[in-house]
Tab-separated table of C-alpha atoms and ligand atoms in Angstrom:
chain	number	residue	atom	x	y	z
A	8	MET	CA	4.345	51.020	-11.736
A	9	THR	CA	3.474	47.377	-11.078
A	10	ASP	CA	2.348	46.447	-7.602
A	11	LEU	CA	5.083	44.601	-5.678
A	12	PHE	CA	2.538	42.049	-4.550
A	13	ASP	CA	0.929	41.662	-7.957
A	14	PHE	CA	2.570	38.419	-8.875
A	15	LYS	CA	1.297	35.007	-9.791
A	16	ALA	CA	2.728	31.832	-8.284
A	17	PRO	CA	4.356	29.768	-11.075
A	18	LYS	CA	2.130	27.119	-12.603
A	19	LYS	CA	2.743	23.644	-11.292
A	20	ASN	CA	2.615	20.754	-13.752
A	21	PHE	CA	0.718	17.553	-13.029
A	22	ALA	CA	-0.427	14.665	-15.233
A	23	LEU	CA	-2.029	11.281	-15.290
A	24	MET	CA	0.071	8.418	-16.656
A	25	GLY	CA	-1.513	5.185	-17.741
A	26	ASN	CA	-2.581	3.186	-20.767
A	27	PRO	CA	-5.138	4.025	-21.936
A	28	VAL	CA	-5.803	7.519	-20.545
A	29	SER	CA	-7.717	9.396	-23.224
A	30	HIS	CA	-11.118	8.736	-21.557
A	31	SER	CA	-10.002	10.156	-18.194
A	32	LYS	CA	-11.917	12.822	-16.299
A	33	SER	CA	-8.873	13.609	-14.124
A	34	PRO	CA	-7.883	16.851	-15.968
A	35	VAL	CA	-11.394	18.278	-15.533
A	36	ILE	CA	-11.494	17.235	-11.871
A	37	HIS	CA	-8.058	18.644	-10.995
A	38	LYS	CA	-8.597	21.898	-12.916
A	39	SER	CA	-11.911	22.401	-10.992
A	40	PHE	CA	-10.091	21.856	-7.680
A	41	ALA	CA	-7.343	24.275	-8.706
A	42	LEU	CA	-9.862	26.990	-9.634
A	43	GLN	CA	-11.692	26.453	-6.344
A	44	CYS	CA	-8.436	26.696	-4.338
A	45	SER	CA	-6.839	29.515	-6.400
A	46	LYS	CA	-3.925	27.369	-7.569
A	47	GLU	CA	-2.308	27.650	-10.978
A	48	ILE	CA	-1.865	24.191	-12.507
A	49	GLU	CA	-1.490	22.324	-15.761
A	50	TYR	CA	-2.885	18.790	-15.796
A	51	ASP	CA	-2.123	16.595	-18.821
A	52	LEU	CA	-2.851	13.069	-19.919
A	53	ILE	CA	0.215	11.031	-20.826
A	54	GLN	CA	-0.253	7.640	-22.441
A	55	VAL	CA	2.770	5.519	-21.681
A	56	ASP	CA	3.849	2.406	-23.573
A	57	ILE	CA	4.170	-0.814	-21.588
A	58	GLY	CA	7.792	-1.063	-20.420
A	59	GLY	CA	8.286	2.717	-20.635
A	60	PHE	CA	6.935	3.836	-17.254
A	61	ASP	CA	10.250	4.552	-15.380
A	62	GLN	CA	11.600	6.518	-18.318
A	63	ALA	CA	8.420	8.510	-18.744
A	64	VAL	CA	8.342	9.433	-15.035
A	65	SER	CA	12.020	10.532	-15.073
A	66	HIS	CA	11.376	12.677	-18.138
A	67	PHE	CA	8.335	14.306	-16.551
A	68	ALA	CA	10.207	15.041	-13.305
A	69	ALA	CA	13.301	16.326	-15.104
A	70	HIS	CA	11.134	18.837	-16.978
A	71	GLY	CA	9.802	20.358	-13.761
A	72	GLY	CA	6.790	18.120	-13.144
A	73	ALA	CA	5.430	18.499	-9.602
A	74	GLY	CA	3.299	15.372	-9.322
A	75	LEU	CA	1.698	12.498	-11.170
A	76	ASN	CA	-1.372	10.376	-10.846
A	77	VAL	CA	-0.822	6.823	-11.981
A	78	THR	CA	-3.441	4.471	-13.325
A	79	VAL	CA	-3.790	1.039	-14.926
A	80	PRO	CA	-1.465	-0.754	-15.617
A	81	PHE	CA	1.373	1.089	-13.845
A	82	LYS	CA	0.299	1.312	-10.166
A	83	VAL	CA	2.505	-1.596	-9.106
A	84	GLU	CA	5.511	-0.263	-11.049
A	85	ALA	CA	5.023	3.115	-9.306
A	86	TRP	CA	4.979	1.307	-5.954
A	87	GLN	CA	8.248	-0.478	-6.871
A	88	MET	CA	9.807	2.817	-7.919
A	89	CYS	CA	9.025	4.324	-4.517
A	90	GLN	CA	10.682	1.418	-2.707
A	91	ARG	CA	14.072	2.236	-4.244
A	92	ASN	CA	16.775	3.988	-2.226
A	93	GLY	CA	16.092	7.624	-1.351
A	94	ASN	CA	12.396	7.489	-2.243
A	95	LYS	CA	9.462	7.393	0.159
A	96	LEU	CA	6.271	5.367	0.395
A	97	SER	CA	3.260	6.212	2.595
A	98	GLU	CA	1.944	3.569	4.954
A	99	ARG	CA	-1.304	3.224	3.010
A	100	ALA	CA	0.563	2.772	-0.274
A	101	ALA	CA	2.786	0.153	1.354
A	102	MET	CA	-0.335	-1.644	2.566
A	103	ALA	CA	-2.001	-1.459	-0.846
A	104	GLU	CA	1.241	-2.483	-2.630
A	105	SER	CA	0.345	0.060	-5.273
A	106	VAL	CA	0.792	3.807	-5.844
A	107	ASN	CA	-1.573	6.186	-7.621
A	108	THR	CA	0.009	9.473	-6.537
A	109	LEU	CA	3.645	10.532	-6.994
A	110	GLN	CA	5.197	13.725	-5.713
A	111	PHE	CA	8.600	14.984	-6.914
A	112	HIS	CA	10.939	16.787	-4.539
A	113	HIS	CA	13.718	19.289	-5.189
A	114	ASP	CA	16.381	16.828	-4.073
A	115	GLY	CA	15.326	14.482	-6.878
A	116	SER	CA	13.525	12.040	-4.609
A	117	VAL	CA	9.994	10.773	-5.170
A	118	SER	CA	7.198	10.098	-2.626
A	119	GLY	CA	4.472	7.590	-3.419
A	120	ASP	CA	0.999	7.497	-1.947
A	121	ASN	CA	-2.238	5.630	-2.543
A	122	THR	CA	-5.462	7.654	-2.278
A	123	ASP	CA	-7.858	5.076	-3.808
A	124	GLY	CA	-8.894	3.408	-0.551
A	125	ILE	CA	-9.526	6.601	1.374
A	126	GLY	CA	-11.389	7.914	-1.700
A	127	LEU	CA	-13.714	4.928	-1.578
A	128	VAL	CA	-14.332	5.233	2.160
A	129	ARG	CA	-14.954	9.007	1.969
A	130	ASP	CA	-17.446	8.532	-0.881
A	131	ILE	CA	-19.321	5.839	1.069
A	132	GLU	CA	-19.278	7.616	4.455
A	133	ASN	CA	-19.355	11.348	3.583
A	134	ASN	CA	-21.215	11.496	0.281
A	135	ILE	CA	-23.566	8.487	0.424
A	136	ARG	CA	-23.708	8.785	4.208
A	137	PHE	CA	-23.517	5.039	4.807
A	138	GLN	CA	-21.591	4.414	8.043
A	139	ILE	CA	-19.279	1.386	7.737
A	140	SER	CA	-18.766	0.871	11.450
A	141	ASP	CA	-20.385	-2.418	12.632
A	142	LYS	CA	-21.615	-3.291	9.134
A	143	SER	CA	-20.806	-6.505	7.280
A	144	ILE	CA	-18.921	-6.010	3.980
A	145	LEU	CA	-18.608	-8.320	0.982
A	146	LEU	CA	-15.710	-7.237	-1.203
A	147	ILE	CA	-15.694	-8.856	-4.651
A	148	GLY	CA	-12.300	-9.158	-6.407
A	149	ALA	CA	-8.749	-9.707	-5.276
A	150	GLY	CA	-6.741	-7.554	-7.661
A	151	GLY	CA	-5.142	-4.153	-7.083
A	152	ALA	CA	-8.438	-2.288	-6.731
A	153	SER	CA	-9.541	-4.614	-3.958
A	154	ARG	CA	-6.188	-4.664	-2.164
A	155	GLY	CA	-6.092	-0.842	-2.015
A	156	ALA	CA	-9.553	-0.761	-0.398
A	157	ILE	CA	-9.017	-3.299	2.382
A	158	GLY	CA	-6.887	-1.239	4.809
A	159	PRO	CA	-9.091	1.885	4.749
A	160	LEU	CA	-12.290	-0.243	4.974
A	161	LEU	CA	-10.987	-2.133	8.035
A	162	GLN	CA	-9.967	1.187	9.646
A	163	SER	CA	-13.690	2.099	9.599
A	164	SER	CA	-14.371	-0.918	11.888
A	165	PRO	CA	-16.852	-3.095	9.953
A	166	SER	CA	-18.275	-6.086	11.871
A	167	LYS	CA	-16.673	-8.348	9.250
A	168	LEU	CA	-15.102	-8.156	5.819
A	169	HIS	CA	-15.362	-11.160	3.477
A	170	ILE	CA	-13.404	-11.072	0.219
A	171	VAL	CA	-14.595	-13.290	-2.638
A	172	ASN	CA	-12.913	-13.878	-5.972
A	173	ARG	CA	-13.233	-15.943	-9.135
A	174	THR	CA	-9.796	-17.361	-8.259
A	175	PRO	CA	-10.522	-18.134	-4.565
A	176	GLN	CA	-6.848	-18.620	-3.486
A	177	LYS	CA	-6.148	-14.949	-4.186
A	178	ALA	CA	-9.000	-13.847	-1.881
A	179	SER	CA	-7.807	-16.205	0.897
A	180	GLN	CA	-4.253	-14.900	0.535
A	181	LEU	CA	-5.373	-11.278	0.719
A	182	ALA	CA	-7.465	-12.024	3.818
A	183	ALA	CA	-4.453	-13.709	5.437
A	184	ASN	CA	-2.271	-10.653	4.722
A	185	PHE	CA	-4.679	-8.289	6.547
A	186	GLN	CA	-5.550	-10.602	9.505
A	187	SER	CA	-3.985	-8.274	12.041
A	188	MET	CA	-6.238	-5.371	11.097
A	189	GLY	CA	-9.668	-6.846	11.738
A	190	THR	CA	-12.189	-9.660	11.159
A	191	ILE	CA	-11.394	-10.616	7.579
A	192	THR	CA	-11.962	-13.840	5.638
A	193	GLY	CA	-11.666	-14.857	1.986
A	194	GLY	CA	-12.944	-17.500	-0.397
A	195	SER	CA	-14.779	-18.305	-3.624
A	196	LEU	CA	-17.605	-16.177	-5.072
A	197	GLU	CA	-20.104	-18.501	-3.431
A	198	SER	CA	-18.205	-19.127	-0.190
A	199	ASP	CA	-20.557	-17.255	2.129
A	200	ALA	CA	-24.344	-17.363	1.576
A	201	SER	CA	-25.187	-14.829	4.276
A	202	ALA	CA	-26.589	-11.372	3.498
A	203	PHE	CA	-24.260	-8.375	3.651
A	204	ASP	CA	-24.891	-4.709	4.496
A	205	LEU	CA	-22.334	-3.339	2.030
A	206	ILE	CA	-21.319	-5.133	-1.170
A	207	ILE	CA	-18.459	-3.649	-3.191
A	208	ASN	CA	-17.586	-4.761	-6.701
A	209	ALA	CA	-13.856	-4.267	-7.171
A	210	THR	CA	-13.558	-6.703	-10.106
A	211	ALA	CA	-13.078	-5.827	-13.735
A	212	SER	CA	-16.379	-7.578	-14.611
A	213	SER	CA	-18.320	-4.374	-15.309
A	214	LEU	CA	-15.749	-3.351	-17.930
A	215	SER	CA	-16.866	-6.300	-20.050
A	216	GLY	CA	-20.575	-5.896	-19.155
A	217	GLN	CA	-20.562	-9.078	-17.050
A	218	LEU	CA	-21.788	-9.840	-13.564
A	219	PRO	CA	-19.109	-10.743	-11.012
A	220	GLY	CA	-21.023	-13.922	-9.975
A	221	ILE	CA	-21.979	-13.542	-6.310
A	222	LEU	CA	-25.015	-15.272	-4.761
A	223	ALA	CA	-28.413	-13.540	-4.783
A	224	GLU	CA	-28.624	-14.518	-1.082
A	225	ASN	CA	-25.824	-12.043	-0.346
A	226	ILE	CA	-28.314	-9.213	-0.894
A	227	HIS	CA	-30.946	-8.102	1.613
A	228	ALA	CA	-33.451	-5.260	1.645
A	229	GLU	CA	-30.995	-2.881	3.403
A	230	SER	CA	-27.937	-3.778	1.274
A	231	MET	CA	-25.906	-0.915	-0.147
A	232	ILE	CA	-24.266	-1.859	-3.466
A	233	TYR	CA	-21.120	-0.072	-4.636
A	234	ASP	CA	-19.564	-0.660	-8.071
A	235	MET	CA	-16.127	0.891	-8.351
A	236	MET	CA	-16.718	1.334	-12.100
A	237	TYR	CA	-18.678	4.290	-13.389
A	238	ALA	CA	-20.533	4.869	-16.619
A	239	THR	CA	-23.385	7.044	-17.879
A	240	GLU	CA	-25.725	4.082	-17.319
A	241	PRO	CA	-25.932	1.975	-14.124
A	242	THR	CA	-23.594	-1.033	-14.493
A	243	PRO	CA	-25.080	-4.535	-15.077
A	244	PHE	CA	-24.096	-5.390	-11.466
A	245	MET	CA	-25.975	-2.394	-10.075
A	246	LYS	CA	-29.094	-3.299	-12.079
A	247	TRP	CA	-28.894	-6.959	-11.069
A	248	ALA	CA	-28.466	-6.127	-7.401
A	249	LEU	CA	-31.446	-3.736	-7.428
A	250	ASP	CA	-33.492	-6.506	-9.099
A	251	GLN	CA	-32.537	-8.774	-6.179
A	252	GLY	CA	-34.000	-6.226	-3.765
A	253	ALA	CA	-30.974	-4.158	-2.687
A	254	ALA	CA	-31.820	-0.815	-1.069
A	255	MET	CA	-29.456	1.295	-3.166
A	256	ALA	CA	-26.725	0.921	-5.815
A	257	VAL	CA	-24.097	3.528	-6.690
A	258	ASP	CA	-21.200	3.681	-9.133
A	259	GLY	CA	-17.608	4.747	-8.582
A	260	LEU	CA	-17.758	8.345	-9.843
A	261	GLY	CA	-17.636	9.681	-6.249
A	262	MET	CA	-14.612	7.490	-5.501
A	263	LEU	CA	-12.869	8.865	-8.580
A	264	VAL	CA	-13.396	12.459	-7.408
A	265	GLU	CA	-12.511	11.673	-3.769
A	266	GLN	CA	-9.235	9.931	-4.659
A	267	ALA	CA	-8.370	12.927	-6.845
A	268	ALA	CA	-9.182	15.330	-3.960
A	269	GLU	CA	-6.850	13.447	-1.640
A	270	ALA	CA	-4.075	13.484	-4.298
A	271	PHE	CA	-4.663	17.259	-4.637
A	272	ARG	CA	-4.273	17.551	-0.855
A	273	VAL	CA	-0.984	15.594	-0.957
A	274	TRP	CA	0.390	17.991	-3.591
A	275	GLN	CA	-1.118	21.325	-2.523
A	276	SER	CA	-1.747	20.840	1.241
A	277	VAL	CA	-5.424	21.810	0.871
A	278	LEU	CA	-8.386	19.416	0.587
A	279	PRO	CA	-10.848	20.748	-2.019
A	280	ASP	CA	-14.631	20.481	-1.767
A	281	THR	CA	-15.783	17.497	-3.851
A	282	SER	CA	-19.573	17.857	-3.818
A	283	SER	CA	-19.778	20.547	-6.510
A	284	VAL	CA	-17.393	18.612	-8.766
A	285	ILE	CA	-19.315	15.346	-8.381
A	286	ALA	CA	-22.593	17.156	-9.103
A	287	SER	CA	-21.229	18.789	-12.241
A	288	LEU	CA	-19.796	15.509	-13.559
A	289	ARG	CA	-23.137	13.774	-12.919
A	290	LYS	CA	-24.894	16.416	-15.028
A	291	GLN	CA	-22.557	15.711	-17.930
B	1079	LIG	P1	-7.384	-4.271	-10.747
B	1079	LIG	O1	-6.031	-3.720	-10.509
B	1079	LIG	O2	-8.306	-3.324	-11.443
B	1079	LIG	O3	-8.024	-4.851	-9.533
B	1079	LIG	P2	-6.611	-6.868	-11.613
B	1079	LIG	O4	-5.485	-6.884	-10.659
B	1079	LIG	O5	-6.368	-7.401	-13.021
B	1079	LIG	O6	-7.197	-5.438	-11.834
B	1079	LIG	O7	-7.820	-7.694	-10.961
B	1079	LIG	C1	-9.023	-7.905	-11.651
B	1079	LIG	C2	-9.993	-8.563	-10.682
B	1079	LIG	O8	-11.281	-8.705	-11.343
B	1079	LIG	C3	-9.616	-9.950	-10.237
B	1079	LIG	O9	-10.118	-10.153	-8.935
B	1079	LIG	C4	-10.325	-10.862	-11.270
B	1079	LIG	O10	-10.542	-12.163	-10.811
B	1079	LIG	P3	-9.392	-13.268	-11.029
B	1079	LIG	O11	-8.378	-12.968	-9.899
B	1079	LIG	O12	-10.061	-14.567	-10.835
B	1079	LIG	O13	-8.839	-13.054	-12.383
B	1079	LIG	C5	-11.627	-10.094	-11.339
B	1079	LIG	N1	-12.406	-10.307	-12.586
B	1079	LIG	C6	-12.111	-9.909	-13.838
B	1079	LIG	N2	-13.104	-10.222	-14.693
B	1079	LIG	C7	-14.057	-10.862	-13.947
B	1079	LIG	C8	-15.326	-11.452	-14.255
B	1079	LIG	N3	-15.818	-11.432	-15.492
B	1079	LIG	N4	-16.025	-12.014	-13.241
B	1079	LIG	C9	-15.529	-12.036	-11.977
B	1079	LIG	N5	-14.343	-11.501	-11.645
B	1079	LIG	C10	-13.613	-10.928	-12.605
């Protein structure tokens, strides 16, 4: 006779939607979390054509999908989807104006969240053990990656946050939008020649092997450098900053794992341990 309690919870289906997605480490990360937390999941990669995001999401949800991660270039479309009648948007996703985590409910509604910013802050504070409170921050870039980081960074009470961007108006506009949350300014890449404690590259420059173009004076001997991009080799920006005398430079692998952990928490109500997953990805 089979034991009454010998049953398995049904597998929940998750996926990452974006374009491209084939390079993604998300399936490995989420399957490690699931194993650790004794959850049964599937986690797929779904490459979606431009213009096909809404339809792809509806199809996934209609076939029993429990949740989605969303990546480039669909985070803003996901945010727009969650603003429609009946759907929900977390405060941090509203602030970021982008969504990287969708959850589907039985009544057909969708909740949207953004775990990128908290993932960045947890990596900096918990893994690297750099405390943001009272530190000066230079944030490079004024696109979606930068916007998602601003709210969570300001919540950690830096002494100031200066955003710089190749197109300076975008940085000034972003700074104006977040005025009420803390000491925040914006300008061109060379608009502030002072040295900063924490310098975060949130531009796409590393993708093309370029430097984002900040001043060498922005770096001092205690500066912590964070590049949101990750690769097997240190990025050109990390190498350049270390050559200028920065204390330490790290890539965005920890942020990737931390944002995934927070998405896992949103879906499964349990926050997995990230350190073992980061260590195993580093070995690869
Ligand atoms: P994401 O959502 O990843 O932030 P995005 O919205 O396209 O992508 O923003 C890309 C950011 O990288 C922008 O801040 C962009 O600067 P512009 O606003 O001037 O375009 C910045 N960027 C891209 N390539 C860059 C480079 N080679 N040097 C400096 N900044 C760069």
